[in-house]
Tab-separated table of C-alpha atoms in Angstrom:
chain	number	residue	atom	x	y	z
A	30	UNK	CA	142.749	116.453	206.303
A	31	UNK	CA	141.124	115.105	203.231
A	32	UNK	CA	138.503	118.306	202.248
A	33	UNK	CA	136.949	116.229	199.623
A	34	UNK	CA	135.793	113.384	202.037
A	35	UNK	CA	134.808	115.857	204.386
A	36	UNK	CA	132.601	118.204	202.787
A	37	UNK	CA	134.832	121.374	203.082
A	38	UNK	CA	135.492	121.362	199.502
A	39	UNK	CA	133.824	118.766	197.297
A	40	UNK	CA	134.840	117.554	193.873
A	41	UNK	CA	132.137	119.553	192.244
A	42	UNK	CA	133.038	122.609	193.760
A	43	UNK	CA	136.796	122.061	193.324
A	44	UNK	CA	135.882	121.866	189.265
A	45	UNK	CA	133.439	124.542	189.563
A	46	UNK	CA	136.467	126.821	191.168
A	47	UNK	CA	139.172	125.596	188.621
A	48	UNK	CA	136.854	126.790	185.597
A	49	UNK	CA	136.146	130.263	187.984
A	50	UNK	CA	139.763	130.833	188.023
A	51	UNK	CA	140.900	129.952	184.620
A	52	UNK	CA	138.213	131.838	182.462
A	53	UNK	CA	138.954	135.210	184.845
A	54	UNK	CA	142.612	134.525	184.115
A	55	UNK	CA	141.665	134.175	180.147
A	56	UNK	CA	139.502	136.998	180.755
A	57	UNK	CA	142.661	138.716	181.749
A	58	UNK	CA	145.044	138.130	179.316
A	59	UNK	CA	142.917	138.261	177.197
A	60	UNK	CA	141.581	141.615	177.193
A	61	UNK	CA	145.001	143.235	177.272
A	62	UNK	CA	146.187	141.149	174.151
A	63	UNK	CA	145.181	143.783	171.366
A	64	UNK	CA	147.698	146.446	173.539
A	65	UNK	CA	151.060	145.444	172.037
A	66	UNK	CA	152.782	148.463	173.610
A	67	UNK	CA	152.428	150.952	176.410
A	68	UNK	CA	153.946	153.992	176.490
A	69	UNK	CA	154.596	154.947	180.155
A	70	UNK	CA	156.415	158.230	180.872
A	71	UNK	CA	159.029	159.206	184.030
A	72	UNK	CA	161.750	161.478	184.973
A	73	UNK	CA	165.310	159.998	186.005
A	74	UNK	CA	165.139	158.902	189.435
A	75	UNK	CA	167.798	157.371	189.224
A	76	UNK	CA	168.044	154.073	190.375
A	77	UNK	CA	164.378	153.497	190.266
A	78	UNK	CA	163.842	155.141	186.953
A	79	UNK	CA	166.634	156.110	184.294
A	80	UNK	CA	165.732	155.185	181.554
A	81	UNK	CA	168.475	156.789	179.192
A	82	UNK	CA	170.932	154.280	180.713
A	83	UNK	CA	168.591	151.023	180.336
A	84	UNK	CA	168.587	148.563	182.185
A	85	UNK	CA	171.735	149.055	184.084
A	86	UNK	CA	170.272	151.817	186.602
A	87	UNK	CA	166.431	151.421	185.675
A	88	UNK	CA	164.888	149.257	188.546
A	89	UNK	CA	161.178	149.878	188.105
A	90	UNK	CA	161.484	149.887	184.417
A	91	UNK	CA	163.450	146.369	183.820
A	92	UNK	CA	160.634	145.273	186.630
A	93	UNK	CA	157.756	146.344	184.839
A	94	UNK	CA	158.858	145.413	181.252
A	95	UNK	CA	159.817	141.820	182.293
A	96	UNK	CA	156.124	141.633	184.306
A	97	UNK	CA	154.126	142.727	180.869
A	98	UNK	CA	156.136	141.224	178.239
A	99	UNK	CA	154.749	137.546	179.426
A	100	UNK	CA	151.694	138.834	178.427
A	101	UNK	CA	153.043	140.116	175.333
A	102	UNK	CA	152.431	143.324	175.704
A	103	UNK	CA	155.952	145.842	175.121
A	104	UNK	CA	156.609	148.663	176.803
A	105	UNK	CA	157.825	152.204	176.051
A	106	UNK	CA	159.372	154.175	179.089
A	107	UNK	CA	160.362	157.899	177.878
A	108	UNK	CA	162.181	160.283	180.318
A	109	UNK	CA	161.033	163.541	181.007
A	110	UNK	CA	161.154	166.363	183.340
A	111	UNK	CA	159.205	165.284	186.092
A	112	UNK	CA	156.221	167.624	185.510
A	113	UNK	CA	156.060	167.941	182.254
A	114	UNK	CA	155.741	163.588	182.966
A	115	UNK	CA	152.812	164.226	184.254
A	116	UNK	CA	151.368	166.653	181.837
A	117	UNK	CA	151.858	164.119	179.050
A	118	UNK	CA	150.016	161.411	181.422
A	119	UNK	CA	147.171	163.935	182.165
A	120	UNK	CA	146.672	164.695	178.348
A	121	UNK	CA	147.329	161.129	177.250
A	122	UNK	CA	150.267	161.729	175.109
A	123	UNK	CA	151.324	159.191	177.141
A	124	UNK	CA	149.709	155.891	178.217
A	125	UNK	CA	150.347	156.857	181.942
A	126	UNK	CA	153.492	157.074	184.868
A	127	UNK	CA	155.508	154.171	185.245
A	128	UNK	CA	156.391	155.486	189.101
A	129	UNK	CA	153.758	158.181	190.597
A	130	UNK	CA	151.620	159.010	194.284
A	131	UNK	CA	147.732	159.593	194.132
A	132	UNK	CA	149.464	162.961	195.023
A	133	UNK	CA	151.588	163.684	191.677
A	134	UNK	CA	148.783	162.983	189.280
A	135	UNK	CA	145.474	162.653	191.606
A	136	UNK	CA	143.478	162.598	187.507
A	137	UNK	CA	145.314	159.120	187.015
A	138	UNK	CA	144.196	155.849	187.867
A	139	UNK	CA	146.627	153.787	190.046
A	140	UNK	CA	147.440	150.068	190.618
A	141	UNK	CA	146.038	149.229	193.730
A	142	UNK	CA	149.188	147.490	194.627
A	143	UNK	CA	152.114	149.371	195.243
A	144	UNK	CA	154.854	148.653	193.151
A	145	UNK	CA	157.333	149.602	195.913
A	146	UNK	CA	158.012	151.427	198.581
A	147	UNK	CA	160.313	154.705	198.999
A	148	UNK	CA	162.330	155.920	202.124
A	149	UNK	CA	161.995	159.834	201.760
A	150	UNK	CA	165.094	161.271	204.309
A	151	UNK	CA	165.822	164.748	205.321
A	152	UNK	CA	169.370	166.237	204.958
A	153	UNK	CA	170.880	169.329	206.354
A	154	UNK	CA	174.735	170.758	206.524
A	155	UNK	CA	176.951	169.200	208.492
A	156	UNK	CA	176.704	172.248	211.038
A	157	UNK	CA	173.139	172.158	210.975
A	158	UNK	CA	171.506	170.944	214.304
A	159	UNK	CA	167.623	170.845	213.332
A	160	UNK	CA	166.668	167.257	213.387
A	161	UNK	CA	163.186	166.113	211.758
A	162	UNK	CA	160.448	165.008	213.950
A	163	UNK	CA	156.885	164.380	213.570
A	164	UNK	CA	155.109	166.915	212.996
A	165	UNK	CA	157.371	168.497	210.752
A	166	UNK	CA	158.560	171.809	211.960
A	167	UNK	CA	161.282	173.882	209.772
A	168	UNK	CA	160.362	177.070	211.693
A	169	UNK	CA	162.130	179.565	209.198
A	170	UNK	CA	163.984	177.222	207.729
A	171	UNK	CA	164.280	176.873	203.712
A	172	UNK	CA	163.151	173.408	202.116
A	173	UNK	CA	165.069	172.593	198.730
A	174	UNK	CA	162.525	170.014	196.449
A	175	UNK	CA	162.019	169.260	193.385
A	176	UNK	CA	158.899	170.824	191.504
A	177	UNK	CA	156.305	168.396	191.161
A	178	UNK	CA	157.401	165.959	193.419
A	179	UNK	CA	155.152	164.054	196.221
A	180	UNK	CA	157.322	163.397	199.172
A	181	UNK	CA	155.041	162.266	201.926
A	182	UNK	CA	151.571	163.553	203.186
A	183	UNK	CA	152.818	166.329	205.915
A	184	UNK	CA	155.920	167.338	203.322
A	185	UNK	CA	153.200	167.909	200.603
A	186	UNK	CA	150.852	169.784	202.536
A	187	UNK	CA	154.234	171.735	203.943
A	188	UNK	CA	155.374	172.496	200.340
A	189	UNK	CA	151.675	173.239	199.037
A	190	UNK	CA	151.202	175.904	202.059
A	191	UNK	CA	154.671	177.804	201.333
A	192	UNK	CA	154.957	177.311	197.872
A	193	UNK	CA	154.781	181.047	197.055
A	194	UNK	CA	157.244	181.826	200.493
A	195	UNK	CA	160.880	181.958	200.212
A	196	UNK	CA	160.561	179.033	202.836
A	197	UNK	CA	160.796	176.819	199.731
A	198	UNK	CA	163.536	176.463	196.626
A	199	UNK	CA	161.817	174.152	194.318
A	200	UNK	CA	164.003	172.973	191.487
A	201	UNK	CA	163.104	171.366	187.706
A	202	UNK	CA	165.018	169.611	185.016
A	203	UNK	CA	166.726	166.129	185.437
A	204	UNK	CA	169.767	167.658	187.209
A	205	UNK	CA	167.349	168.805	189.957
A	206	UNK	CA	168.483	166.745	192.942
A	207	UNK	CA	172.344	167.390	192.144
A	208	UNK	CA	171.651	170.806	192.248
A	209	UNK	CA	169.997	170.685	195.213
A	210	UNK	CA	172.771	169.100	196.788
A	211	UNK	CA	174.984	172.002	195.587
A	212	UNK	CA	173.106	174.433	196.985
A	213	UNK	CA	173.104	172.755	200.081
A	214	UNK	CA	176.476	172.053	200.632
A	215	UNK	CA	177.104	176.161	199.693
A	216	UNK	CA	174.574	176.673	202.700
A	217	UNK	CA	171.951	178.498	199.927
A	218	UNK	CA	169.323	175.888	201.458
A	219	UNK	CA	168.735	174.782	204.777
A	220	UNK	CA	167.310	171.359	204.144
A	221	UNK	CA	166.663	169.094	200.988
A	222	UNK	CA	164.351	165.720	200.899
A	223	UNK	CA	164.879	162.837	198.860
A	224	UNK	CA	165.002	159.240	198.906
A	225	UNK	CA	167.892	157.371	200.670
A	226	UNK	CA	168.851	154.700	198.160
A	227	UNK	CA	168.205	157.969	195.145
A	228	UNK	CA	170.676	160.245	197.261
A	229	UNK	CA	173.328	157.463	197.787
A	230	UNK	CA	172.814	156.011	193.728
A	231	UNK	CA	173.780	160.213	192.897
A	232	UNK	CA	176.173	160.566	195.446
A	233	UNK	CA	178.068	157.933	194.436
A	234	UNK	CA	177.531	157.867	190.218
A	235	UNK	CA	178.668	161.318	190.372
A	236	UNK	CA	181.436	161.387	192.376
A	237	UNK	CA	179.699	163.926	195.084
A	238	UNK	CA	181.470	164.473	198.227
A	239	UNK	CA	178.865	164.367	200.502
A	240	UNK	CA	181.376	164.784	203.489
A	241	UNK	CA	179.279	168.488	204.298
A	242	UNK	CA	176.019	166.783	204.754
A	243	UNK	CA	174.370	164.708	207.252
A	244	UNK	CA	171.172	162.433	207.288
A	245	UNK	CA	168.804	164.692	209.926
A	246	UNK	CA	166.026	161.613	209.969
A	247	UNK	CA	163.715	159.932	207.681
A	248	UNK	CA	159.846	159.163	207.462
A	249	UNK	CA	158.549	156.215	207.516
A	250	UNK	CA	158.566	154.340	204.113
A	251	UNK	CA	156.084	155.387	201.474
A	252	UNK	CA	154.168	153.305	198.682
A	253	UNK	CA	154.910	154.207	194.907
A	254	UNK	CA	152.497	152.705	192.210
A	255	UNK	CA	151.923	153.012	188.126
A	256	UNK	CA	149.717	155.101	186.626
A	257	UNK	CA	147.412	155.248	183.776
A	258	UNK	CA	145.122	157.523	182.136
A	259	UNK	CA	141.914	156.737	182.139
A	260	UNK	CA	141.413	157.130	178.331
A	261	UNK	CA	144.626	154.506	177.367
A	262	UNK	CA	143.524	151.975	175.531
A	263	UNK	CA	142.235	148.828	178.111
A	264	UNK	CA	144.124	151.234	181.056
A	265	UNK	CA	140.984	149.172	183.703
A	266	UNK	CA	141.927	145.761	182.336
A	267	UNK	CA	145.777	146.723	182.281
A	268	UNK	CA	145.472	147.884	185.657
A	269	UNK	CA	143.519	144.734	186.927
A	270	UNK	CA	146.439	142.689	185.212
A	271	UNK	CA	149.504	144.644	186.826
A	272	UNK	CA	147.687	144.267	190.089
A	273	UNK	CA	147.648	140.389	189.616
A	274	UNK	CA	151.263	140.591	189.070
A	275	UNK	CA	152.446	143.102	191.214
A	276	UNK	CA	150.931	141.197	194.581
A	277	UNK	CA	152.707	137.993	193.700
A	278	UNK	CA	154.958	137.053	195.705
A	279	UNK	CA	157.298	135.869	193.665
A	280	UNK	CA	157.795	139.193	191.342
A	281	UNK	CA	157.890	141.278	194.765
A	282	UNK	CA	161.413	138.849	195.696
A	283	UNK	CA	162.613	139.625	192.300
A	284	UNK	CA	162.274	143.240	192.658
A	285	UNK	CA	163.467	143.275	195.901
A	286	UNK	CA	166.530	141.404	194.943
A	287	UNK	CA	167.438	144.165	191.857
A	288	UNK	CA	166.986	146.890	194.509
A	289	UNK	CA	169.538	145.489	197.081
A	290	UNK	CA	171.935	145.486	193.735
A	291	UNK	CA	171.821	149.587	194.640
A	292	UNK	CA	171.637	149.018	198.550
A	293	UNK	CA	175.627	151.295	198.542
């Protein structure tokens, strides 16, 4: 169909649209170009995030740093604790999260777009036979996590409600999901939560025998995004620009094709 001839877009309106487009996507670039650098903090979530070993096991951050640096701006990922990540975010020591949930850091302000999504998966001993359905139900059960952490809606509202019992073992430090797996596999903990592709990038990095545990079910997958504070220099135009970028189709093939790299 010829849309000029026809009415449904005319010539006028065609230019009219190409000068629309192309002074928002100036706008754009634009008014990030005075932010050279952003400083985004995370923990190591290894594969997703680890930043201490680059590139090599640092999904989300070789994603995001190839994304930005077309647009010249350079970023800055620095590992920490998990919520001592988010403190820096909250205070603006930091520029924001490079990998949070509205639930982690609610005072942030998130890409609209996800950046990915994560599969969060129960596991229990080997001799275990509780098996995760919807609702959750651990009865008396004990839930290993790590502090900080936002799972999925019912987890969260799970941890928030026993946080104080001895229903829940909540761990801290960047060792926190090996040590949960120790404690699992000694029986010191009835269940832990994590993501799959996480657990099976520290299973086998580490060398863990994971021979004692068993998958006891999974949620359905959950949206991650990045996170700035409000007060960052340009965070609304920097947000505006990563959601651009994020919902092309393109860059979401190119991620999808470095996670499959950690698909064991």
């Amino acid at each position: 169909m010829n849309y000029f001839k026809c009415g449904a877009f005319s010539p006028f309106k065609y230019y009219l649209f190409f000068i629309v487009v192309n002074v928002t996507c100036s706008f754009t670039t634009h008014a990030v170009e005075a932010n050279k650098q952003l400083t985004l903090a995370t923990t190591k979530w290894c594969p997703y995030t680890c930043a201490e070993k680059g590139y090599e096991a640092n999904i989300i951050g070789k994603y995001v740093t190839e994304l930005l640096e077309k647009h010249n701006i350079m970023v800055n990922v620095q590992s920490y604790p998990w919520a001592r990540a988010v403190h820096f975010a909250e205070i603006n020591e930091v520029d924001g999260l490079l990998t949070a949930t509205p639930a982690e850091a609610p005072n942030l302000s998130f890409t609209t777009t996800p950046i990915a999504n994560f599969h969060v998966c129960f596991y229990t001993h080997k001799t275990s036979d509780w098996q995760y359905q919807s609702p959750l139900q651990l009865d008396n059960l004990t839930l290993g996590v790590i502090k900080g952490y936002g799972y999925q809606d019912e987890i969260d509202k799970y941890i928030s409600l026993h946080s104080k019992s001895e229903r829940i073992v909540s761990l801290s430090g960047n060792q926190g999901l090996i040590r949960l797996i120790s404690i699992l596999k000694k029986q010191r903990v009835d269940i832990i939560v994590e993501d799959k592709l996480v657990m099976n990038w520290q299973a086998k990095t580490n060398n863990i025998d994971l021979t004692d545990i068993k998958n006891a079910g999974c949620t359905t997958p959950q949206p991650f995004y990045l996170a700035l504070n409000v007060k960052a220099p340009q965070s609304k135009a920097l947000i505006e620009l990563l959601d651009i970028e994020l919902a092309r189709q393109e860059n979401q093939q190119k991620l999808q094709q470095l996670i499959e790299q950690y698909a064991f």
